[in-house]
GROMACS .gro file of C-alpha atoms in nm:
model
  421
    1MET     CA    1 -10.207  -1.189  16.025
    2ALA     CA    2 -10.331  -1.053  16.354
    3GLU     CA    3 -10.558  -1.275  16.575
    4GLY     CA    4 -10.785  -0.992  16.679
    5PRO     CA    5 -10.876  -0.634  16.605
    6PRO     CA    6 -10.662  -0.350  16.731
    7VAL     CA    7 -10.735  -0.193  17.071
    8THR     CA    8 -11.005   0.057  16.994
    9ALA     CA    9 -11.306   0.176  17.177
   10VAL     CA   10 -11.636   0.010  17.087
   11PRO     CA   11 -11.823   0.233  16.842
   12VAL     CA   12 -12.120   0.413  16.987
   13ALA     CA   13 -12.340   0.260  16.718
   14GLU     CA   14 -12.259  -0.081  16.865
   15LEU     CA   15 -12.379  -0.002  17.214
   16LYS     CA   16 -12.674  -0.223  17.324
   17GLY     CA   17 -13.018  -0.072  17.367
   18PRO     CA   18 -13.198   0.210  17.189
   19VAL     CA   19 -13.014   0.481  16.995
   20VAL     CA   20 -12.902   0.752  17.232
   21ARG     CA   21 -12.728   1.081  17.215
   22ASP     CA   22 -12.414   1.190  17.403
   23ALA     CA   23 -12.274   0.837  17.424
   24VAL     CA   24 -11.910   0.762  17.505
   25ALA     CA   25 -11.785   0.417  17.415
   26GLN     CA   26 -11.621   0.165  17.649
   27ASN     CA   27 -11.243   0.195  17.644
   28VAL     CA   28 -11.018  -0.082  17.765
   29THR     CA   29 -10.645  -0.061  17.682
   30PRO     CA   30 -10.326  -0.141  17.875
   31TRP     CA   31 -10.337   0.212  18.017
   32THR     CA   32 -10.706   0.305  18.040
   33VAL     CA   33 -11.012   0.112  18.174
   34GLU     CA   34 -11.343   0.295  18.145
   35GLY     CA   35 -11.696   0.174  18.097
   36ALA     CA   36 -11.925   0.327  17.841
   37GLU     CA   37 -12.116   0.645  17.922
   38VAL     CA   38 -12.469   0.690  17.794
   39ASP     CA   39 -12.678   1.000  17.858
   40GLY     CA   40 -12.426   1.101  18.121
   41ILE     CA   41 -12.454   0.769  18.305
   42LYS     CA   42 -12.148   0.552  18.344
   43ARG     CA   43 -12.186   0.183  18.266
   44THR     CA   44 -12.008  -0.112  18.412
   45ILE     CA   45 -11.737  -0.289  18.199
   46ASP     CA   46 -11.906  -0.506  17.945
   47TYR     CA   47 -11.688  -0.823  17.951
   48ASP     CA   48 -11.898  -1.010  17.690
   49ARG     CA   49 -11.827  -0.724  17.455
   50LEU     CA   50 -11.453  -0.746  17.527
   51ILE     CA   51 -11.460  -1.115  17.436
   52GLU     CA   52 -11.609  -1.023  17.104
   53GLN     CA   53 -11.393  -0.719  17.049
   54PHE     CA   54 -11.063  -0.893  17.136
   55GLY     CA   55 -11.150  -1.218  16.966
   56THR     CA   56 -11.093  -1.439  17.273
   57ARG     CA   57 -11.305  -1.728  17.404
   58GLY     CA   58 -11.520  -1.732  17.718
   59ILE     CA   59 -11.450  -1.989  17.986
   60ASP     CA   60 -11.764  -2.203  17.989
   61GLU     CA   61 -11.885  -2.498  18.195
   62GLU     CA   62 -11.733  -2.746  17.946
   63MET     CA   63 -11.385  -2.588  17.997
   64LEU     CA   64 -11.432  -2.592  18.377
   65GLU     CA   65 -11.535  -2.958  18.371
   66ARG     CA   66 -11.237  -3.049  18.158
   67PHE     CA   67 -11.003  -2.856  18.389
   68THR     CA   68 -11.138  -3.060  18.686
   69ARG     CA   69 -11.106  -3.386  18.494
   70VAL     CA   70 -10.750  -3.323  18.383
   71THR     CA   71 -10.605  -3.175  18.699
   72GLY     CA   72 -10.813  -3.367  18.961
   73HIS     CA   73 -10.881  -3.025  19.126
   74ALA     CA   74 -11.201  -2.828  19.147
   75PRO     CA   75 -11.157  -2.483  18.983
   76HIS     CA   76 -11.035  -2.199  19.199
   77LEU     CA   77 -11.301  -1.958  19.317
   78LEU     CA   78 -11.170  -1.699  19.071
   79LEU     CA   79 -11.233  -1.954  18.790
   80ARG     CA   80 -11.570  -2.089  18.900
   81ARG     CA   81 -11.724  -1.743  18.963
   82GLY     CA   82 -11.613  -1.614  18.628
   83ILE     CA   83 -11.359  -1.361  18.747
   84PHE     CA   84 -11.106  -1.528  18.520
   85PHE     CA   85 -11.353  -1.533  18.232
   86SER     CA   86 -11.174  -1.551  17.904
   87HIS     CA   87 -10.886  -1.735  17.739
   88ARG     CA   88 -10.667  -1.803  17.443
   89ASP     CA   89 -10.578  -2.170  17.392
   90LEU     CA   90 -10.623  -2.279  17.754
   91GLY     CA   91 -10.717  -2.624  17.609
   92ALA     CA   92 -10.366  -2.653  17.463
   93ILE     CA   93 -10.218  -2.620  17.812
   94LEU     CA   94 -10.449  -2.884  17.942
   95ASP     CA   95 -10.346  -3.108  17.650
   96ARG     CA   96  -9.978  -3.073  17.746
   97HIS     CA   97 -10.053  -3.152  18.114
   98GLU     CA   98 -10.236  -3.473  18.009
   99GLN     CA   99  -9.948  -3.562  17.783
  100GLY     CA  100  -9.687  -3.498  18.056
  101LYS     CA  101  -9.525  -3.219  17.854
  102PRO     CA  102  -9.381  -2.913  18.028
  103PHE     CA  103  -9.505  -2.560  18.033
  104TYR     CA  104  -9.450  -2.261  18.256
  105LEU     CA  105  -9.643  -1.968  18.402
  106TYR     CA  106  -9.565  -1.606  18.322
  107THR     CA  107  -9.716  -1.296  18.478
  108GLY     CA  108  -9.601  -0.949  18.567
  109ARG     CA  109  -9.639  -0.627  18.760
  110GLY     CA  110  -9.543  -0.268  18.707
  111PRO     CA  111  -9.384  -0.163  19.033
  112SER     CA  112  -9.501   0.159  19.197
  113ARG     CA  113  -9.414   0.396  19.483
  114GLY     CA  114  -9.628   0.242  19.744
  115HIS     CA  115  -9.766  -0.104  19.818
  116MET     CA  116  -9.974  -0.307  19.582
  117ARG     CA  117 -10.354  -0.264  19.600
  118ILE     CA  118 -10.578  -0.569  19.650
  119GLY     CA  119 -10.661  -0.584  19.282
  120HIS     CA  120 -10.292  -0.653  19.208
  121MET     CA  121 -10.321  -0.963  19.426
  122LEU     CA  122 -10.558  -1.144  19.184
  123PRO     CA  123 -10.313  -1.278  18.919
  124PHE     CA  124 -10.060  -1.366  19.188
  125LEU     CA  125 -10.309  -1.553  19.404
  126PHE     CA  126 -10.429  -1.736  19.091
  127CYS     CA  127 -10.073  -1.812  18.979
  128LYS     CA  128  -9.987  -1.953  19.316
  129TRP     CA  129 -10.284  -2.187  19.291
  130LEU     CA  130 -10.203  -2.280  18.930
  131GLN     CA  131  -9.840  -2.346  19.026
  132ASP     CA  132  -9.951  -2.580  19.308
  133VAL     CA  133 -10.202  -2.762  19.080
  134PHE     CA  134  -9.964  -2.811  18.785
  135ASP     CA  135  -9.624  -2.808  18.964
  136VAL     CA  136  -9.457  -2.583  18.707
  137PRO     CA  137  -9.208  -2.293  18.705
  138LEU     CA  138  -9.334  -1.934  18.730
  139VAL     CA  139  -9.154  -1.626  18.600
  140VAL     CA  140  -9.266  -1.282  18.715
  141GLN     CA  141  -9.163  -0.977  18.511
  142LEU     CA  142  -9.132  -0.643  18.697
  143THR     CA  143  -9.150  -0.369  18.434
  144ASP     CA  144  -8.953  -0.101  18.614
  145ASP     CA  145  -8.833   0.010  18.268
  146GLU     CA  146  -9.189   0.067  18.149
  147LYS     CA  147  -9.265   0.265  18.463
  148PHE     CA  148  -8.969   0.489  18.387
  149LEU     CA  149  -9.073   0.531  18.022
  150TYR     CA  150  -9.435   0.620  18.101
  151LYS     CA  151  -9.377   0.836  18.414
  152PRO     CA  152  -9.158   1.139  18.322
  153ASP     CA  153  -9.139   1.249  18.687
  154LEU     CA  154  -8.954   0.935  18.796
  155LYS     CA  155  -8.588   0.859  18.770
  156ALA     CA  156  -8.472   0.518  18.656
  157GLU     CA  157  -8.311   0.451  18.990
  158GLN     CA  158  -8.639   0.508  19.163
  159THR     CA  159  -8.835   0.257  18.955
  160TYR     CA  160  -8.560  -0.007  19.007
  161GLU     CA  161  -8.591   0.047  19.385
  162TYR     CA  162  -8.967   0.008  19.357
  163SER     CA  163  -8.917  -0.328  19.197
  164LEU     CA  164  -8.719  -0.461  19.488
  165VAL     CA  165  -9.001  -0.371  19.729
  166THR     CA  166  -9.243  -0.548  19.495
  167VAL     CA  167  -9.040  -0.872  19.508
  168ARG     CA  168  -9.095  -0.875  19.884
  169GLU     CA  169  -9.475  -0.833  19.838
  170ILE     CA  170  -9.495  -1.107  19.577
  171ALA     CA  171  -9.288  -1.343  19.795
  172ALA     CA  172  -9.531  -1.291  20.080
  173ILE     CA  173  -9.812  -1.450  19.873
  174GLY     CA  174  -9.634  -1.781  19.942
  175PHE     CA  175  -9.412  -1.844  19.642
  176LYS     CA  176  -9.081  -2.025  19.683
  177PRO     CA  177  -8.761  -1.928  19.499
  178GLU     CA  178  -8.706  -2.298  19.410
  179LYS     CA  179  -8.994  -2.276  19.169
  180THR     CA  180  -9.022  -1.896  19.104
  181PHE     CA  181  -8.798  -1.646  18.930
  182ILE     CA  182  -8.890  -1.279  18.983
  183PHE     CA  183  -8.692  -1.034  18.767
  184SER     CA  184  -8.666  -0.671  18.717
  185ASP     CA  185  -8.620  -0.574  18.350
  186MET     CA  186  -8.348  -0.328  18.452
  187GLY     CA  187  -8.172  -0.596  18.653
  188TYR     CA  188  -8.204  -0.894  18.422
  189MET     CA  189  -8.195  -0.752  18.072
  190GLY     CA  190  -7.904  -0.889  17.869
  191GLY     CA  191  -7.791  -1.220  17.725
  192ALA     CA  192  -8.055  -1.445  17.604
  193PHE     CA  193  -8.333  -1.211  17.719
  194TYR     CA  194  -8.199  -0.927  17.501
  195LEU     CA  195  -8.132  -1.159  17.208
  196ASN     CA  196  -8.501  -1.252  17.205
  197VAL     CA  197  -8.597  -0.886  17.244
  198LEU     CA  198  -8.394  -0.808  16.932
  199LYS     CA  199  -8.555  -1.092  16.741
  200ILE     CA  200  -8.902  -0.972  16.835
  201SER     CA  201  -8.826  -0.607  16.763
  202ARG     CA  202  -8.718  -0.699  16.401
  203SER     CA  203  -9.050  -0.883  16.359
  204ILE     CA  204  -9.287  -0.598  16.458
  205THR     CA  205  -9.332  -0.306  16.224
  206TYR     CA  206  -9.435   0.038  16.344
  207SER     CA  207  -9.768  -0.016  16.170
  208MET     CA  208  -9.829  -0.335  16.372
  209ALA     CA  209  -9.740  -0.155  16.696
  210ARG     CA  210  -9.949   0.145  16.618
  211SER     CA  211 -10.245  -0.072  16.530
  212SER     CA  212 -10.219  -0.272  16.849
  213PHE     CA  213 -10.151   0.018  17.094
  214GLY     CA  214 -10.268   0.337  16.925
  215TYR     CA  215  -9.930   0.511  16.938
  216THR     CA  216  -9.914   0.867  16.796
  217ASP     CA  217  -9.632   1.076  16.646
  218SER     CA  218  -9.577   1.235  16.986
  219ASP     CA  219  -9.496   0.904  17.162
  220HIS     CA  220  -9.126   0.852  17.215
  221ILE     CA  221  -8.936   0.553  17.076
  222GLY     CA  222  -8.904   0.393  17.423
  223LYS     CA  223  -9.279   0.343  17.443
  224ILE     CA  224  -9.297   0.202  17.096
  225HIS     CA  225  -9.013  -0.045  17.170
  226PHE     CA  226  -9.137  -0.158  17.511
  227PRO     CA  227  -9.380  -0.426  17.393
  228CYS     CA  228  -9.088  -0.630  17.268
  229ILE     CA  229  -8.965  -0.646  17.628
  230GLN     CA  230  -9.293  -0.762  17.764
  231ILE     CA  231  -9.327  -1.017  17.491
  232ALA     CA  232  -8.987  -1.176  17.544
  233PRO     CA  233  -9.066  -1.367  17.869
  234ALA     CA  234  -9.339  -1.553  17.682
  235PHE     CA  235  -9.059  -1.749  17.512
  236SER     CA  236  -8.875  -2.012  17.711
  237SER     CA  237  -8.521  -1.945  17.573
  238THR     CA  238  -8.534  -1.607  17.755
  239PHE     CA  239  -8.459  -1.814  18.067
  240PRO     CA  240  -8.157  -2.031  17.991
  241SER     CA  241  -8.094  -2.104  18.362
  242ILE     CA  242  -8.431  -2.283  18.372
  243PHE     CA  243  -8.493  -2.397  18.013
  244GLY     CA  244  -8.151  -2.387  17.849
  245ASN     CA  245  -8.186  -2.284  17.483
  246ARG     CA  246  -8.521  -2.477  17.442
  247THR     CA  247  -8.780  -2.298  17.234
  248ASP     CA  248  -9.038  -2.575  17.253
  249ILE     CA  249  -9.188  -2.495  17.595
  250PRO     CA  250  -9.494  -2.275  17.590
  251CYS     CA  251  -9.634  -2.066  17.878
  252LEU     CA  252  -9.973  -1.985  18.025
  253ILE     CA  253 -10.017  -1.611  18.107
  254PRO     CA  254 -10.277  -1.513  18.369
  255CYS     CA  255 -10.341  -1.145  18.328
  256GLY     CA  256 -10.598  -0.872  18.317
  257ILE     CA  257 -10.795  -0.853  17.992
  258ASP     CA  258 -10.639  -0.507  17.935
  259GLN     CA  259 -10.302  -0.673  17.876
  260ASP     CA  260 -10.426  -0.891  17.596
  261PRO     CA  261 -10.296  -0.661  17.311
  262TYR     CA  262  -9.940  -0.737  17.415
  263PHE     CA  263  -9.996  -1.103  17.387
  264ARG     CA  264 -10.203  -1.098  17.072
  265LEU     CA  265  -9.888  -0.948  16.918
  266THR     CA  266  -9.682  -1.213  17.097
  267ARG     CA  267  -9.878  -1.489  16.927
  268ASP     CA  268  -9.853  -1.316  16.591
  269VAL     CA  269  -9.469  -1.322  16.599
  270ALA     CA  270  -9.419  -1.657  16.770
  271LYS     CA  271  -9.447  -1.881  16.466
  272PRO     CA  272  -9.215  -1.679  16.236
  273LEU     CA  273  -8.961  -1.683  16.513
  274LYS     CA  274  -9.008  -2.060  16.564
  275PHE     CA  275  -9.132  -2.014  16.925
  276LYS     CA  276  -9.439  -2.169  17.086
  277LYS     CA  277  -9.738  -1.952  17.106
  278PRO     CA  278  -9.838  -1.859  17.466
  279SER     CA  279 -10.179  -1.942  17.606
  280LEU     CA  280 -10.370  -1.678  17.810
  281ILE     CA  281 -10.633  -1.665  18.074
  282HIS     CA  282 -10.789  -1.326  18.142
  283SER     CA  283 -10.934  -1.177  18.456
  284GLN     CA  284 -11.194  -0.911  18.514
  285PHE     CA  285 -11.092  -0.600  18.701
  286LEU     CA  286 -11.147  -0.552  19.071
  287PRO     CA  287 -11.367  -0.247  19.053
  288ALA     CA  288 -11.291   0.084  19.220
  289LEU     CA  289 -11.462   0.156  19.546
  290GLN     CA  290 -11.683   0.399  19.370
  291GLY     CA  291 -11.829   0.130  19.138
  292GLY     CA  292 -11.773  -0.105  18.844
  293THR     CA  293 -11.727   0.161  18.570
  294THR     CA  294 -11.350   0.150  18.619
  295LYS     CA  295 -11.079  -0.043  18.809
  296MET     CA  296 -10.891   0.056  19.127
  297SER     CA  297 -10.612   0.313  19.060
  298SER     CA  298 -10.301   0.352  19.277
  299SER     CA  299 -10.296   0.715  19.182
  300VAL     CA  300 -10.649   0.772  19.324
  301ASP     CA  301 -10.625   0.686  19.692
  302SER     CA  302 -10.996   0.694  19.756
  303SER     CA  303 -11.056   0.439  19.482
  304ALA     CA  304 -10.836   0.160  19.625
  305ILE     CA  305 -10.754  -0.065  19.923
  306PHE     CA  306 -10.385  -0.106  19.959
  307MET     CA  307 -10.197  -0.401  20.104
  308ASP     CA  308 -10.026  -0.191  20.371
  309GLY     CA  309 -10.354  -0.052  20.498
  310SER     CA  310 -10.429  -0.058  20.872
  311PRO     CA  311 -10.758  -0.216  20.992
  312ASN     CA  312 -10.889   0.128  21.061
  313THR     CA  313 -10.797   0.255  20.715
  314ILE     CA  314 -10.973  -0.038  20.554
  315LYS     CA  315 -11.284   0.017  20.764
  316ASN     CA  316 -11.296   0.389  20.686
  317LYS     CA  317 -11.253   0.339  20.314
  318ILE     CA  318 -11.519   0.079  20.284
  319ASN     CA  319 -11.766   0.282  20.495
  320ARG     CA  320 -11.701   0.615  20.326
  321HIS     CA  321 -11.631   0.518  19.966
  322ALA     CA  322 -11.776   0.172  19.880
  323PHE     CA  323 -12.066   0.219  19.634
  324SER     CA  324 -12.381   0.069  19.776
  325GLY     CA  325 -12.648  -0.130  19.595
  326GLY     CA  326 -12.890  -0.079  19.881
  327GLY     CA  327 -13.210   0.117  19.901
  328ALA     CA  328 -13.223   0.491  19.945
  329SER     CA  329 -13.324   0.443  20.313
  330GLN     CA  330 -13.322   0.149  20.548
  331LYS     CA  331 -13.697   0.128  20.536
  332GLU     CA  332 -13.697   0.121  20.152
  333HIS     CA  333 -13.413  -0.139  20.159
  334ARG     CA  334 -13.607  -0.364  20.401
  335GLU     CA  335 -13.913  -0.338  20.176
  336PHE     CA  336 -13.760  -0.362  19.830
  337GLY     CA  337 -13.414  -0.509  19.889
  338GLY     CA  338 -13.086  -0.421  19.728
  339ASN     CA  339 -12.879  -0.516  19.424
  340PRO     CA  340 -12.563  -0.715  19.504
  341ASP     CA  341 -12.457  -0.702  19.139
  342ILE     CA  342 -12.356  -0.332  19.184
  343ASP     CA  343 -12.284  -0.334  19.560
  344ILE     CA  344 -11.905  -0.303  19.594
  345ALA     CA  345 -11.885  -0.455  19.945
  346TYR     CA  346 -12.058  -0.773  19.819
  347GLN     CA  347 -11.856  -0.772  19.493
  348TYR     CA  348 -11.525  -0.764  19.690
  349MET     CA  349 -11.629  -1.061  19.896
  350THR     CA  350 -11.687  -1.271  19.584
  351TYR     CA  351 -11.317  -1.237  19.522
  352PHE     CA  352 -11.196  -1.347  19.867
  353VAL     CA  353 -11.463  -1.561  20.033
  354GLU     CA  354 -11.410  -1.932  19.949
  355ASP     CA  355 -11.755  -2.070  20.040
  356ASP     CA  356 -11.995  -2.055  19.745
  357GLN     CA  357 -12.297  -2.113  19.958
  358GLU     CA  358 -12.210  -1.826  20.186
  359ILE     CA  359 -12.172  -1.597  19.879
  360ALA     CA  360 -12.500  -1.714  19.733
  361ASP     CA  361 -12.688  -1.666  20.064
  362LEU     CA  362 -12.549  -1.312  20.100
  363ALA     CA  363 -12.681  -1.221  19.758
  364VAL     CA  364 -13.030  -1.366  19.829
  365ASN     CA  365 -13.054  -1.200  20.171
  366TYR     CA  366 -12.944  -0.867  20.027
  367ARG     CA  367 -13.199  -0.885  19.749
  368ASN     CA  368 -13.463  -0.966  20.005
  369GLY     CA  369 -13.364  -0.680  20.229
  370ASP     CA  370 -13.270  -0.908  20.516
  371ILE     CA  371 -12.910  -0.779  20.508
  372THR     CA  372 -12.864  -0.403  20.503
  373SER     CA  373 -12.599  -0.210  20.324
  374GLY     CA  374 -12.416  -0.131  20.650
  375GLU     CA  375 -12.422  -0.498  20.748
  376MET     CA  376 -12.279  -0.591  20.407
  377LYS     CA  377 -12.005  -0.345  20.449
  378ASN     CA  378 -11.918  -0.471  20.797
  379LEU     CA  379 -11.888  -0.823  20.658
  380CYS     CA  380 -11.659  -0.702  20.378
  381ILE     CA  381 -11.449  -0.507  20.624
  382THR     CA  382 -11.384  -0.815  20.829
  383VAL     CA  383 -11.288  -1.022  20.521
  384LEU     CA  384 -11.037  -0.762  20.389
  385GLN     CA  385 -10.890  -0.688  20.733
  386ASP     CA  386 -10.824  -1.064  20.776
  387PHE     CA  387 -10.685  -1.106  20.432
  388ILE     CA  388 -10.458  -0.802  20.442
  389GLY     CA  389 -10.352  -0.862  20.805
  390SER     CA  390 -10.240  -1.219  20.722
  391PHE     CA  391 -10.053  -1.083  20.415
  392GLN     CA  392  -9.874  -0.823  20.623
  393GLU     CA  393  -9.752  -1.086  20.876
  394ARG     CA  394  -9.600  -1.294  20.591
  395GLU     CA  395  -9.441  -0.990  20.440
  396ARG     CA  396  -9.266  -0.901  20.761
  397ALA     CA  397  -9.117  -1.247  20.761
  398ILE     CA  398  -8.956  -1.205  20.412
  399THR     CA  399  -8.578  -1.138  20.451
  400ASP     CA  400  -8.333  -0.961  20.231
  401ASP     CA  401  -8.176  -1.295  20.153
  402ASP     CA  402  -8.521  -1.424  20.034
  403VAL     CA  403  -8.543  -1.128  19.796
  404LYS     CA  404  -8.196  -1.203  19.661
  405ASN     CA  405  -8.285  -1.566  19.603
  406PHE     CA  406  -8.601  -1.482  19.408
  407VAL     CA  407  -8.411  -1.237  19.177
  408ASN     CA  408  -8.101  -1.460  19.130
  409PRO     CA  409  -8.135  -1.629  18.786
  410ASP     CA  410  -7.879  -1.895  18.898
  411TYR     CA  411  -8.054  -1.986  19.218
  412PRO     CA  412  -8.091  -2.373  19.219
  413ARG     CA  413  -8.441  -2.426  19.097
  414THR     CA  414  -8.650  -2.740  19.090
  415PHE     CA  415  -8.713  -2.733  18.724
  416ALA     CA  416  -8.353  -2.693  18.596
  417CYS     CA  417  -8.387  -3.040  18.445
  418LEU     CA  418  -8.614  -2.882  18.177
  419ALA     CA  419  -8.297  -2.738  18.021
  420LYS     CA  420  -8.244  -3.085  17.873
  421LYS     CA  421  -8.496  -3.244  17.641
   0.00000   0.00000   0.00000
């Protein structure tokens, strides 16, 4: 029996507030992220509604306190500010850590033509911190096969090449091959991985897949089969060079909330296949420059900040495209203040500025009109230029040999001892 309802838009009748005409419901799927539209006005993503719709649990103060108590570490800024806001069985992972039992981290990325955008950084930054806190293996799936299946203009050889570029970017975040295995589906598929894919595919009916993903009669069989491939890395026996044939080691999956349908299905099939259910921790989306009604898109250049951007490009994009929560004029802003909750420059800084007091002061001063929209943008520009510039320096230091080590399943990894119970 499924853990949550299928991925469908929230019915118009369920929208909060008075009954309205011409309403379009919020729509969050692995392929589409759009806020509701009411009377022609786009709304920001309603994350509380997603928790209810998907059947997950919010991360509350009690969970954060337990995390601190169990790990001895204060929560990462992405946790304490509610950017990672929802979970499935995070408590089970904390239980295992308390008991000295192993688990691993699993996340992924669909490689693309260009560099990653800053929103792509979030799960990897968080995974790096989790890996340091828990001292556990991390596996990173690069879905070059999915990219080929969903992008008819691309050749398979192209998407595989994109994945190799992506390895270099992920490595630049600070991961080490001794603890991290990054794999392209095209490069790694076979052996134990494919065996698990087959087991999973026999456990999922077309009806289940259609209910979870909304497939239609015009979707080709490759799309319908792909979820089995994204599910397989959630089971430890997919990685025999790390875990041997063990099936008793669960994983924690940090991901965007839009990826939850894949892993609801994963949890449904785990028990019949005698695998451990994965735990999940979900993030909000880094909003597009134009506002919080949708996320950044690599295909819409003006919506996104990319990790290969020059300082001048970053400056121009923030100044020209970042939605402002300020007053209509500087005089009005000084008198009535602005709204940091919808101001994109401020919102971006909440993802990257460590100091909680600094973030709180910025919000207060913006609401009071003491900080103008232009000043807020200038602060954001500096933060992003520093973050991206530092990343670019590290990326230039990644060698071809480093890339080979990350993608080599037989590279000597610290956690090879987990192959033995």
